[in-house]
PDB file of N, CA and C in Angstrom:
ATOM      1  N   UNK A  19      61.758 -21.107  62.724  1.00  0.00           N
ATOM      2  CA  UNK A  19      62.892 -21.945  63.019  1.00  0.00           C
ATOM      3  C   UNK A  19      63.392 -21.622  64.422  1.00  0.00           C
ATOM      4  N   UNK A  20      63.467 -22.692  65.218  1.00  0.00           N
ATOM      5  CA  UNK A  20      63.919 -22.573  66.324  1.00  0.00           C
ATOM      6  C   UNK A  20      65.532 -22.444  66.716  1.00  0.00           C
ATOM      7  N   UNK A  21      66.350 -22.629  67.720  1.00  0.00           N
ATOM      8  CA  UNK A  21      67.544 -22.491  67.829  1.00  0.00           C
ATOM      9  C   UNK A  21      68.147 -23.506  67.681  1.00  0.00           C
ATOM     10  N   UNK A  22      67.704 -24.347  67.784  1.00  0.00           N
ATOM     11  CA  UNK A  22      68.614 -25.791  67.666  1.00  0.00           C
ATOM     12  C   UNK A  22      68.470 -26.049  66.455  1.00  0.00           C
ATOM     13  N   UNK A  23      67.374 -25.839  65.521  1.00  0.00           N
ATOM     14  CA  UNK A  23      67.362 -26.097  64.072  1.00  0.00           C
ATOM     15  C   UNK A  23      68.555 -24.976  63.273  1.00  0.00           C
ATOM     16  N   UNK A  24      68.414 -23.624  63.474  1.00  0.00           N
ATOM     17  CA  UNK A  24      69.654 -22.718  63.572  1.00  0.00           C
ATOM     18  C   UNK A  24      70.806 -23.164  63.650  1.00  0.00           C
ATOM     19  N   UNK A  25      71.260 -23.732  64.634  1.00  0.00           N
ATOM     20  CA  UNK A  25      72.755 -24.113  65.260  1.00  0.00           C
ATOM     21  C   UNK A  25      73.074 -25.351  64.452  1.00  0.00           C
ATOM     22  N   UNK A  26      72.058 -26.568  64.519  1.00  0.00           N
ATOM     23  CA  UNK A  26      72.118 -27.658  63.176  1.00  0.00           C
ATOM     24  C   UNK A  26      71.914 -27.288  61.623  1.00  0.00           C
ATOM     25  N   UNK A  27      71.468 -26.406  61.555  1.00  0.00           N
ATOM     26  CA  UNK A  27      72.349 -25.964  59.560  1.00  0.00           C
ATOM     27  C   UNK A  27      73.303 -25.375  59.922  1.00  0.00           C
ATOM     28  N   UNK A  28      73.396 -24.263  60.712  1.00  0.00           N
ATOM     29  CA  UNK A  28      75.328 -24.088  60.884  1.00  0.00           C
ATOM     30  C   UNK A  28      76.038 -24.961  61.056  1.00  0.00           C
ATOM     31  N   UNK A  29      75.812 -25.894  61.769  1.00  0.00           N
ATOM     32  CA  UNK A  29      76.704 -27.112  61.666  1.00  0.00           C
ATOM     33  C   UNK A  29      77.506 -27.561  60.641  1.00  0.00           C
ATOM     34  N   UNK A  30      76.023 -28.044  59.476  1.00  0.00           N
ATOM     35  CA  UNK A  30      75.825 -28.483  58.977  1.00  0.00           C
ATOM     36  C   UNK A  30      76.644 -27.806  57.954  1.00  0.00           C
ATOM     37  N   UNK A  31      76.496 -26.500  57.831  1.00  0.00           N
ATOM     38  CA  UNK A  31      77.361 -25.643  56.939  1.00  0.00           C
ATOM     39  C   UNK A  31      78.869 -25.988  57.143  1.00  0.00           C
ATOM     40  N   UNK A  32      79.217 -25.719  58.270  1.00  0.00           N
ATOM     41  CA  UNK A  32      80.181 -25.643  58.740  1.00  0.00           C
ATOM     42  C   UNK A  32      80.918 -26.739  58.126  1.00  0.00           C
ATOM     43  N   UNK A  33      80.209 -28.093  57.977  1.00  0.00           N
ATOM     44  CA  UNK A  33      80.788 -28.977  58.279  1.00  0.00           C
ATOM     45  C   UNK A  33      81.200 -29.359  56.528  1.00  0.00           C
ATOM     46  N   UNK A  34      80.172 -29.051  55.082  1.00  0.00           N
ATOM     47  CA  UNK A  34      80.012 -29.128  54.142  1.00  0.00           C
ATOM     48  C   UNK A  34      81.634 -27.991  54.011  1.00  0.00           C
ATOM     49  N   UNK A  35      81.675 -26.612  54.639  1.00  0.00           N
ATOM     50  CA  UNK A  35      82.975 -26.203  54.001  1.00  0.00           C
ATOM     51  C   UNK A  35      83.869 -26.483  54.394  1.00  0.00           C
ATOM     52  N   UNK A  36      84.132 -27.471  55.795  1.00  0.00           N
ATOM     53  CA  UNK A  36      85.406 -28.719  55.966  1.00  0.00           C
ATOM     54  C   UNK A  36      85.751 -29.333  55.027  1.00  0.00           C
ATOM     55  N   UNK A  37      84.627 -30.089  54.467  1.00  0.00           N
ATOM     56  CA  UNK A  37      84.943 -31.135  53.774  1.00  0.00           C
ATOM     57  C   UNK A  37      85.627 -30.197  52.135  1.00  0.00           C
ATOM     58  N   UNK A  38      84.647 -29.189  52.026  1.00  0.00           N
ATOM     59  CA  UNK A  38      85.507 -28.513  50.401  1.00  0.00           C
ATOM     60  C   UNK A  38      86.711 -28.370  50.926  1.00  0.00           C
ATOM     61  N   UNK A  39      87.077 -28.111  52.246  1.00  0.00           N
ATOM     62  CA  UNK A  39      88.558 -27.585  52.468  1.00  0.00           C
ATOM     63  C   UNK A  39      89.536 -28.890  52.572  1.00  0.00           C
ATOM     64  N   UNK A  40      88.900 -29.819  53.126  1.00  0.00           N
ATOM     65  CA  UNK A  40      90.062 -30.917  52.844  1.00  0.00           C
ATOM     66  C   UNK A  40      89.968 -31.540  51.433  1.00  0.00           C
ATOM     67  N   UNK A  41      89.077 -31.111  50.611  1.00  0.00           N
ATOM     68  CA  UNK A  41      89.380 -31.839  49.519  1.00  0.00           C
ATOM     69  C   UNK A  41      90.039 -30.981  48.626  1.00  0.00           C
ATOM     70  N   UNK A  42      90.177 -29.540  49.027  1.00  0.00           N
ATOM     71  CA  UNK A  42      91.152 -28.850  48.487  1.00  0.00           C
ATOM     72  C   UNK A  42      92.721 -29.305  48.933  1.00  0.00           C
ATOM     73  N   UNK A  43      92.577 -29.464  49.934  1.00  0.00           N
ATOM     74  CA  UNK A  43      93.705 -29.489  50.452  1.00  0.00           C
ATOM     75  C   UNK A  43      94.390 -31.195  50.197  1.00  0.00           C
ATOM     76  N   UNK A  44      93.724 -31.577  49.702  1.00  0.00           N
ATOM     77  CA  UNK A  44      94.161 -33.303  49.523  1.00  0.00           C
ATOM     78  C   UNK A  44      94.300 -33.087  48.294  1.00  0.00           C
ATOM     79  N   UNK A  45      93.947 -32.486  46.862  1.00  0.00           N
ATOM     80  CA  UNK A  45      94.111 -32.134  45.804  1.00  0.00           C
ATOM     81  C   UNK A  45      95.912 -31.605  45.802  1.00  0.00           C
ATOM     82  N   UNK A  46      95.775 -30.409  46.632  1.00  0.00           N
ATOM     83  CA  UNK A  46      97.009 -29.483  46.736  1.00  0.00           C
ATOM     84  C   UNK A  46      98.074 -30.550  46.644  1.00  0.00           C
ATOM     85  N   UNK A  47      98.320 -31.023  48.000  1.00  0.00           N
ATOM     86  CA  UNK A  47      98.978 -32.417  49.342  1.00  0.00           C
ATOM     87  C   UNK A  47      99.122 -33.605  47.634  1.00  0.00           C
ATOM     88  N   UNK A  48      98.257 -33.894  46.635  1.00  0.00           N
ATOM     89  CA  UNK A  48      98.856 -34.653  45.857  1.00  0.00           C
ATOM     90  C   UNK A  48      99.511 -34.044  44.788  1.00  0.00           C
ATOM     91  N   UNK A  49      99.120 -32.961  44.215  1.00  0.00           N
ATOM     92  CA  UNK A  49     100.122 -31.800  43.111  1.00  0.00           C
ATOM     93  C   UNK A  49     101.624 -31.845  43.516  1.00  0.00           C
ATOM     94  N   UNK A  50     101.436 -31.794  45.292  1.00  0.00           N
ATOM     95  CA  UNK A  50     102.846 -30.832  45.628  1.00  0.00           C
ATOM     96  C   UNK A  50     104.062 -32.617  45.554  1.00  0.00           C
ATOM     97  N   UNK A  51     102.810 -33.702  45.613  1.00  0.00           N
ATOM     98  CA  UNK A  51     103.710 -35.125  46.067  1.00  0.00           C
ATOM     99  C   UNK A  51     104.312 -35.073  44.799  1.00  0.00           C
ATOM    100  N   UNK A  52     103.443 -34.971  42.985  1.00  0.00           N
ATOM    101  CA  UNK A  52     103.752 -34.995  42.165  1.00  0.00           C
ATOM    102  C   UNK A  52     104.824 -34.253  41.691  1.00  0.00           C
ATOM    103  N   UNK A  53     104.930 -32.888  42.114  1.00  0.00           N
ATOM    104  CA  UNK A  53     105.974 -32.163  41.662  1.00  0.00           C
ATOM    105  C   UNK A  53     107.379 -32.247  42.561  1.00  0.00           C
ATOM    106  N   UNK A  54     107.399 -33.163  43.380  1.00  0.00           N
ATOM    107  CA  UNK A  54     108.938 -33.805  44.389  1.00  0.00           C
ATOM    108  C   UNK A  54     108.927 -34.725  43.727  1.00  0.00           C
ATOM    109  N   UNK A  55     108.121 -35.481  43.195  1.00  0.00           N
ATOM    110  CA  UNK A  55     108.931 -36.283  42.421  1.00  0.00           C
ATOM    111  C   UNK A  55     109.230 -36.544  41.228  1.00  0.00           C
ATOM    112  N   UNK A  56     108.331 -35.360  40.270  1.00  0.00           N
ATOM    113  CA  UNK A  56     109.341 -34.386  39.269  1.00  0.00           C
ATOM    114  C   UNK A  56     110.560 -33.962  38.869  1.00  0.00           C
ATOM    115  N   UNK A  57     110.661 -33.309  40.333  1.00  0.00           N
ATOM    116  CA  UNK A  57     111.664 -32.780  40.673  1.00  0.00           C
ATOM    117  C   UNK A  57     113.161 -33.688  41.002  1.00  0.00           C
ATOM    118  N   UNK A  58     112.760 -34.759  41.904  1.00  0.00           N
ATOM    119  CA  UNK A  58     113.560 -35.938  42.081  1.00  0.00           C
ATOM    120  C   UNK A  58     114.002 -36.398  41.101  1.00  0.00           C
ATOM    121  N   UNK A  59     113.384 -36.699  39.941  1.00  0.00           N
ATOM    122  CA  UNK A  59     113.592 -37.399  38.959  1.00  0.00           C
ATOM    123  C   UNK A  59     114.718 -36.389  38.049  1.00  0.00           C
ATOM    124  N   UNK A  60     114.172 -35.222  38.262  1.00  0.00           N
ATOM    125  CA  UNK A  60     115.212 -34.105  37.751  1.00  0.00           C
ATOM    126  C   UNK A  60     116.283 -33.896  37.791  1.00  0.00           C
ATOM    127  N   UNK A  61     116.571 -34.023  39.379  1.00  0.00           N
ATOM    128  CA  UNK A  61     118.011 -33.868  40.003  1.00  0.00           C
ATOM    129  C   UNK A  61     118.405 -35.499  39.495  1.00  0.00           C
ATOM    130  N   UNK A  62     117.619 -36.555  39.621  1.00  0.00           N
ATOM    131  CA  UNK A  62     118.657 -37.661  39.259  1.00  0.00           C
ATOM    132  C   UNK A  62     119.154 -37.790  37.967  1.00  0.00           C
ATOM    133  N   UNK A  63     118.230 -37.139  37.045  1.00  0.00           N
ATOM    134  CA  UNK A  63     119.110 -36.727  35.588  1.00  0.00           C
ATOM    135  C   UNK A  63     120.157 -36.426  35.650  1.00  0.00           C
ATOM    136  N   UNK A  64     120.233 -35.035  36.235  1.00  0.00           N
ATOM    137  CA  UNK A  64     121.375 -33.996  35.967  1.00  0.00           C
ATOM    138  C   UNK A  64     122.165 -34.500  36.849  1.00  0.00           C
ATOM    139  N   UNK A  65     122.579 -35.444  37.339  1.00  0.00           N
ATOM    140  CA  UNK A  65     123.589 -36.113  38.186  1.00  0.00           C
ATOM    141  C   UNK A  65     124.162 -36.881  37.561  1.00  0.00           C
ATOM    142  N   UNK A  66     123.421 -37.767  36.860  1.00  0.00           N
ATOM    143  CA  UNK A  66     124.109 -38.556  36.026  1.00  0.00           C
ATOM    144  C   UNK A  66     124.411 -37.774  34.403  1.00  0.00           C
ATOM    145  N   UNK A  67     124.027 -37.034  34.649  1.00  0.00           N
ATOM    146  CA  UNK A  67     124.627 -35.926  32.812  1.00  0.00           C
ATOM    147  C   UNK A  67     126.025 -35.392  33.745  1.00  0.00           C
ATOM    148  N   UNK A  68     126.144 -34.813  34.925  1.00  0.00           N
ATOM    149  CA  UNK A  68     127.323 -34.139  35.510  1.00  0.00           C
ATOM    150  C   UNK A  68     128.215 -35.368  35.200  1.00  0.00           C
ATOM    151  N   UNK A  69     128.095 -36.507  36.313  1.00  0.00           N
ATOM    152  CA  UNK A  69     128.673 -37.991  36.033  1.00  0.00           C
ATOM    153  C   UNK A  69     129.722 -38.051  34.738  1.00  0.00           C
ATOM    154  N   UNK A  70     128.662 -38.257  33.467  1.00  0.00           N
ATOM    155  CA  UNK A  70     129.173 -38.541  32.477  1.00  0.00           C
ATOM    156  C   UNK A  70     130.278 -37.553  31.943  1.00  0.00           C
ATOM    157  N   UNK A  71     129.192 -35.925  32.389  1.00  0.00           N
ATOM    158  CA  UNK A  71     130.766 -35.063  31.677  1.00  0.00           C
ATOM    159  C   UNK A  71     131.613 -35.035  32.375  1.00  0.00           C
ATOM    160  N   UNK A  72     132.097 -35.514  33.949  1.00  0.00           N
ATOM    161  CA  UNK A  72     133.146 -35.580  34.470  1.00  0.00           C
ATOM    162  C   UNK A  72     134.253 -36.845  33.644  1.00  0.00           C
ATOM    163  N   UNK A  73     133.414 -37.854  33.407  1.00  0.00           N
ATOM    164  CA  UNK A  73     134.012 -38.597  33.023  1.00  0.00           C
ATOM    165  C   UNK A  73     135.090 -38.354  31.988  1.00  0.00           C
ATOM    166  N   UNK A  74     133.966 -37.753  31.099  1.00  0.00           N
ATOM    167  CA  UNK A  74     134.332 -36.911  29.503  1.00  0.00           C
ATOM    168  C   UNK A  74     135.191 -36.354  28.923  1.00  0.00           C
ATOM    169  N   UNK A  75     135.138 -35.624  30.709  1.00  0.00           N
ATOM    170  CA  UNK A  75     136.278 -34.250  30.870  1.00  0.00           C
ATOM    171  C   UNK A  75     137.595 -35.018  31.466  1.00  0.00           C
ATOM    172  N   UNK A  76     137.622 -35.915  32.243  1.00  0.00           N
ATOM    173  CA  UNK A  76     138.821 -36.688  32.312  1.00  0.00           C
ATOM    174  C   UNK A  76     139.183 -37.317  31.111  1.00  0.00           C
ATOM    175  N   UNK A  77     138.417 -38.064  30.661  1.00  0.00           N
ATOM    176  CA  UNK A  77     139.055 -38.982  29.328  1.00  0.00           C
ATOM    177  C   UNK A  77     140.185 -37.681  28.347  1.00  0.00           C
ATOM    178  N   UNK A  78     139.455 -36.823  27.964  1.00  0.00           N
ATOM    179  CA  UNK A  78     139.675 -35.651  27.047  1.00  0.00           C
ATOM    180  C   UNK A  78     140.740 -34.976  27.816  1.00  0.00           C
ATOM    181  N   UNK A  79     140.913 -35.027  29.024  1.00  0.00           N
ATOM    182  CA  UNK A  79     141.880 -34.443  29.620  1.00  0.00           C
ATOM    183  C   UNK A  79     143.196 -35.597  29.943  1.00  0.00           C
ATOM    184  N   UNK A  80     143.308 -36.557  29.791  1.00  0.00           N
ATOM    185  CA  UNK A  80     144.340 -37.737  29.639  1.00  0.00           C
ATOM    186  C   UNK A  80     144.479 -37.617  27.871  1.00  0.00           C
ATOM    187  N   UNK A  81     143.485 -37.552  27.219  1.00  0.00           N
ATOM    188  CA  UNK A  81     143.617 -38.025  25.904  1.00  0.00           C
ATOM    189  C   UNK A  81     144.871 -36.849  25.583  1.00  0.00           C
ATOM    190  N   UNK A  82     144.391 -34.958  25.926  1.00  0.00           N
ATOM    191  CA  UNK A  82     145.239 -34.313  25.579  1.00  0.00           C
ATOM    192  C   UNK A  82     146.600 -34.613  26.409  1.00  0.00           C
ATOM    193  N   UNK A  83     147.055 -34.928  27.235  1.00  0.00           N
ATOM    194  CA  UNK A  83     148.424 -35.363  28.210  1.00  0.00           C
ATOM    195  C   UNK A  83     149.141 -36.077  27.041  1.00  0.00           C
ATOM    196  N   UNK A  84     148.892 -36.897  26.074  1.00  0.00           N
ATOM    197  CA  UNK A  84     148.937 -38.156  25.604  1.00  0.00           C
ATOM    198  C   UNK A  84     149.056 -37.951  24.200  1.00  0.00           C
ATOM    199  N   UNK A  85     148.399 -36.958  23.788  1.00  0.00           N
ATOM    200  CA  UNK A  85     148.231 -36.226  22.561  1.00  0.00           C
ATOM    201  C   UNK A  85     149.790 -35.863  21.667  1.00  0.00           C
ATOM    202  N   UNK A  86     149.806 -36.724  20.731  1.00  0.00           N
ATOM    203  CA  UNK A  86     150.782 -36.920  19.775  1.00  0.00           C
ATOM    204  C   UNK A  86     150.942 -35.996  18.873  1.00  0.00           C
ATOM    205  N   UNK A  87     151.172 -34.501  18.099  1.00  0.00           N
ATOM    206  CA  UNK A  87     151.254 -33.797  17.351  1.00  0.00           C
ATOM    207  C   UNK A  87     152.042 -34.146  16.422  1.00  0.00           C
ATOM    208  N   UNK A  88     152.105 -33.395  15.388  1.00  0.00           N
ATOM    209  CA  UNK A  88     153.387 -33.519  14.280  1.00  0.00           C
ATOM    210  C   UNK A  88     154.826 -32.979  14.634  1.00  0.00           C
ATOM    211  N   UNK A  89     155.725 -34.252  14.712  1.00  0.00           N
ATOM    212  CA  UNK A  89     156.761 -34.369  15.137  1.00  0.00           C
ATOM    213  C   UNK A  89     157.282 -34.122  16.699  1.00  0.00           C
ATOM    214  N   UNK A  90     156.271 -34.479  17.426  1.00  0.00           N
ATOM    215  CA  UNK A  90     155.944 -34.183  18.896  1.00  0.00           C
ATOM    216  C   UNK A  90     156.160 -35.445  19.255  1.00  0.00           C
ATOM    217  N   UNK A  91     156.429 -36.837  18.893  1.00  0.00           N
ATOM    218  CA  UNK A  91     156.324 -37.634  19.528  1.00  0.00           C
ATOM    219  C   UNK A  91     157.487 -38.267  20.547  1.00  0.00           C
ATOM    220  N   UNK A  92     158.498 -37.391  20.744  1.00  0.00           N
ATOM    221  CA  UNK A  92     159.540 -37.425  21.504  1.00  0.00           C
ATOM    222  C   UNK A  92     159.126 -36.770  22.612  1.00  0.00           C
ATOM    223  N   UNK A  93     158.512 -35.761  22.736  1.00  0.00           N
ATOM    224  CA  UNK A  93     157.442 -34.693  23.796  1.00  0.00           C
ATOM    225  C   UNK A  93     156.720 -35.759  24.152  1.00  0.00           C
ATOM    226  N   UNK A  94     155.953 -36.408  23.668  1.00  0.00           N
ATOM    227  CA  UNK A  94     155.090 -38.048  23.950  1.00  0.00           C
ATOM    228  C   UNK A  94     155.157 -38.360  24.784  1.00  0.00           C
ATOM    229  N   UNK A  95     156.400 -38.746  24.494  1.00  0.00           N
ATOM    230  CA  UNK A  95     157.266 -39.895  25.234  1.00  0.00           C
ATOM    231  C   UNK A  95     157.717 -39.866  26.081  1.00  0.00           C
ATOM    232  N   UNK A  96     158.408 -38.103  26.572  1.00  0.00           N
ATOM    233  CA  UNK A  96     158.601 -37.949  27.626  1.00  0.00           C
ATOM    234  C   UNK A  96     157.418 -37.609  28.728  1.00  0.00           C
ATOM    235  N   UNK A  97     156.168 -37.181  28.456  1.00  0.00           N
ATOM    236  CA  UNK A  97     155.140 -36.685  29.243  1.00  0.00           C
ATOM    237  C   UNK A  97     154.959 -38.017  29.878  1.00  0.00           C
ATOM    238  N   UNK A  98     154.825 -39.469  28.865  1.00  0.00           N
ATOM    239  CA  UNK A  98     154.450 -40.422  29.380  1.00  0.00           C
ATOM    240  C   UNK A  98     155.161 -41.583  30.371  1.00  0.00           C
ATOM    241  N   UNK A  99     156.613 -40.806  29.976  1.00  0.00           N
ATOM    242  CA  UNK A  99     157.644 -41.783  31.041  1.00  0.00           C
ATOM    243  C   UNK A  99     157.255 -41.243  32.384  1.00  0.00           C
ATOM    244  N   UNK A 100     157.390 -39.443  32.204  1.00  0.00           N
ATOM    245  CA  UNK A 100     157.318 -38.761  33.111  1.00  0.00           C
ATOM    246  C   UNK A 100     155.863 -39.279  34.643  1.00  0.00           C
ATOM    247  N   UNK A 101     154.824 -39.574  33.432  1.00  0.00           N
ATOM    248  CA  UNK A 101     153.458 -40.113  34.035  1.00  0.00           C
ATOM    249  C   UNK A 101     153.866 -41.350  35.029  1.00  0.00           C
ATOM    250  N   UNK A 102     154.758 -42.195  34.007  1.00  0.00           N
ATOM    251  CA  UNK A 102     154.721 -43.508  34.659  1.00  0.00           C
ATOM    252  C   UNK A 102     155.789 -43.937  36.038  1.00  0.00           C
ATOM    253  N   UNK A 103     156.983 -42.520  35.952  1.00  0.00           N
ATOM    254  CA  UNK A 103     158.108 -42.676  37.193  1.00  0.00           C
ATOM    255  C   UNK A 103     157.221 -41.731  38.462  1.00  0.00           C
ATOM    256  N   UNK A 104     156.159 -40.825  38.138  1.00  0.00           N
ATOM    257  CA  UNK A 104     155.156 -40.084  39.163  1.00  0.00           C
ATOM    258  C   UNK A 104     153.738 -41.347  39.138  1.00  0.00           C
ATOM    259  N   UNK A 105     153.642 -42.526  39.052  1.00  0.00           N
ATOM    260  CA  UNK A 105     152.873 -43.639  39.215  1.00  0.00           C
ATOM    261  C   UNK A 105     154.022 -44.659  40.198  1.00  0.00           C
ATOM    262  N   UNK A 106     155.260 -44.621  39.510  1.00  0.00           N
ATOM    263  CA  UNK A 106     155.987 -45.776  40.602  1.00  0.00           C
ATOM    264  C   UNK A 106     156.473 -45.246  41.697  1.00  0.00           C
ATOM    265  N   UNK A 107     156.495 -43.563  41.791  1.00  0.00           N
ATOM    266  CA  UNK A 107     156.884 -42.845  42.821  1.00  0.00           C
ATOM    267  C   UNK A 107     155.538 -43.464  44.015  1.00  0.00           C
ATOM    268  N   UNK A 108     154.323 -43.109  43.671  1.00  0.00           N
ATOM    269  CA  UNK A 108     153.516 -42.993  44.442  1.00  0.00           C
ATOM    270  C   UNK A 108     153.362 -45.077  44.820  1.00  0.00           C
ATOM    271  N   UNK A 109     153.479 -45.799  44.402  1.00  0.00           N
ATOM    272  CA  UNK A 109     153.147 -46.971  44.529  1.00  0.00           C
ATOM    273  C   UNK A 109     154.789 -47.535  45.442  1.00  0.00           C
ATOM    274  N   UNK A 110     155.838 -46.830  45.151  1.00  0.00           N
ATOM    275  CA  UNK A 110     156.820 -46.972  46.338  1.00  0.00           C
ATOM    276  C   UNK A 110     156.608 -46.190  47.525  1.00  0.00           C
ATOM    277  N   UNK A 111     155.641 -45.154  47.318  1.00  0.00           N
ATOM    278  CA  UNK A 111     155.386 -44.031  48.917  1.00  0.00           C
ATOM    279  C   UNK A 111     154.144 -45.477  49.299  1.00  0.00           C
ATOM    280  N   UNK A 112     152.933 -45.660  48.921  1.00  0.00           N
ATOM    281  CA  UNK A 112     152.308 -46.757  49.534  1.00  0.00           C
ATOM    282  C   UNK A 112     152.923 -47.601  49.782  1.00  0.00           C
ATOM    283  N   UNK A 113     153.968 -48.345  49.605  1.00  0.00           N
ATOM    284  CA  UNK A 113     154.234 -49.574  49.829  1.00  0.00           C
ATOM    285  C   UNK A 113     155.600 -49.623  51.391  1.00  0.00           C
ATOM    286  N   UNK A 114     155.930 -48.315  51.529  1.00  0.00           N
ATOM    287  CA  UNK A 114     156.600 -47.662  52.651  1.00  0.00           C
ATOM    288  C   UNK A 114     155.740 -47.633  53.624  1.00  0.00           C
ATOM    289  N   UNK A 115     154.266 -47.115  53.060  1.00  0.00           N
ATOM    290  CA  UNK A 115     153.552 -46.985  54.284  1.00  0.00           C
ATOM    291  C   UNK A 115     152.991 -48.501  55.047  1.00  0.00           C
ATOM    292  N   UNK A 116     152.833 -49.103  54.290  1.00  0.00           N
ATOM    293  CA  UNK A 116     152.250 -50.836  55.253  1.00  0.00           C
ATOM    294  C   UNK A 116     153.174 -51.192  56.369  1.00  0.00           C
TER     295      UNK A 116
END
């Protein structure tokens, strides 16, 4: 074997463990696409589960403000006037400001 036949299977080698390497690497390059958007899909769950228990946690947190006990409903009544003169307070501070 001469030198140029030499230097053309190295090539040739060379060129066969390119190609295993990009097809490793194009394998990898689609795993890693799959697991972002795994992952994406993940975080958009748990955004909308946070979402909802914020919601949850407000409702449940007005519901107790509001919350009628036995023989409490004079306490009621006042939490809720109280709510509604700190609602016309703030809707006479906006209406100062225009």
């Amino acid at each position: 074997m001469d030198q140029s036949e030499k230097d053309l299977a190295a090539f040739q080698t060379r060129v066969r463990q390119m190609i295993l390497r990009f097809n490793e690497l194009k394998q990898e390059n689609k795993d890693l696409y799959a697991m972002v958007e795994e992952n994406e899909q993940q975080i958009a769950q748990l955004k909308a589960k946070l979402d909802r228990q914020e919601r949850d946690y407000q409702t449940l947190k007005m519901a107790r403000m509001l919350e009628i006990s036995d023989g409490d409903l004079e306490g009621a009544k006042e939490r809720l006037a109280g709510l509604i003169r700190s609602v016309n307070k703030c809707i006479a501070v906006l209406s100062d400001e225009k």
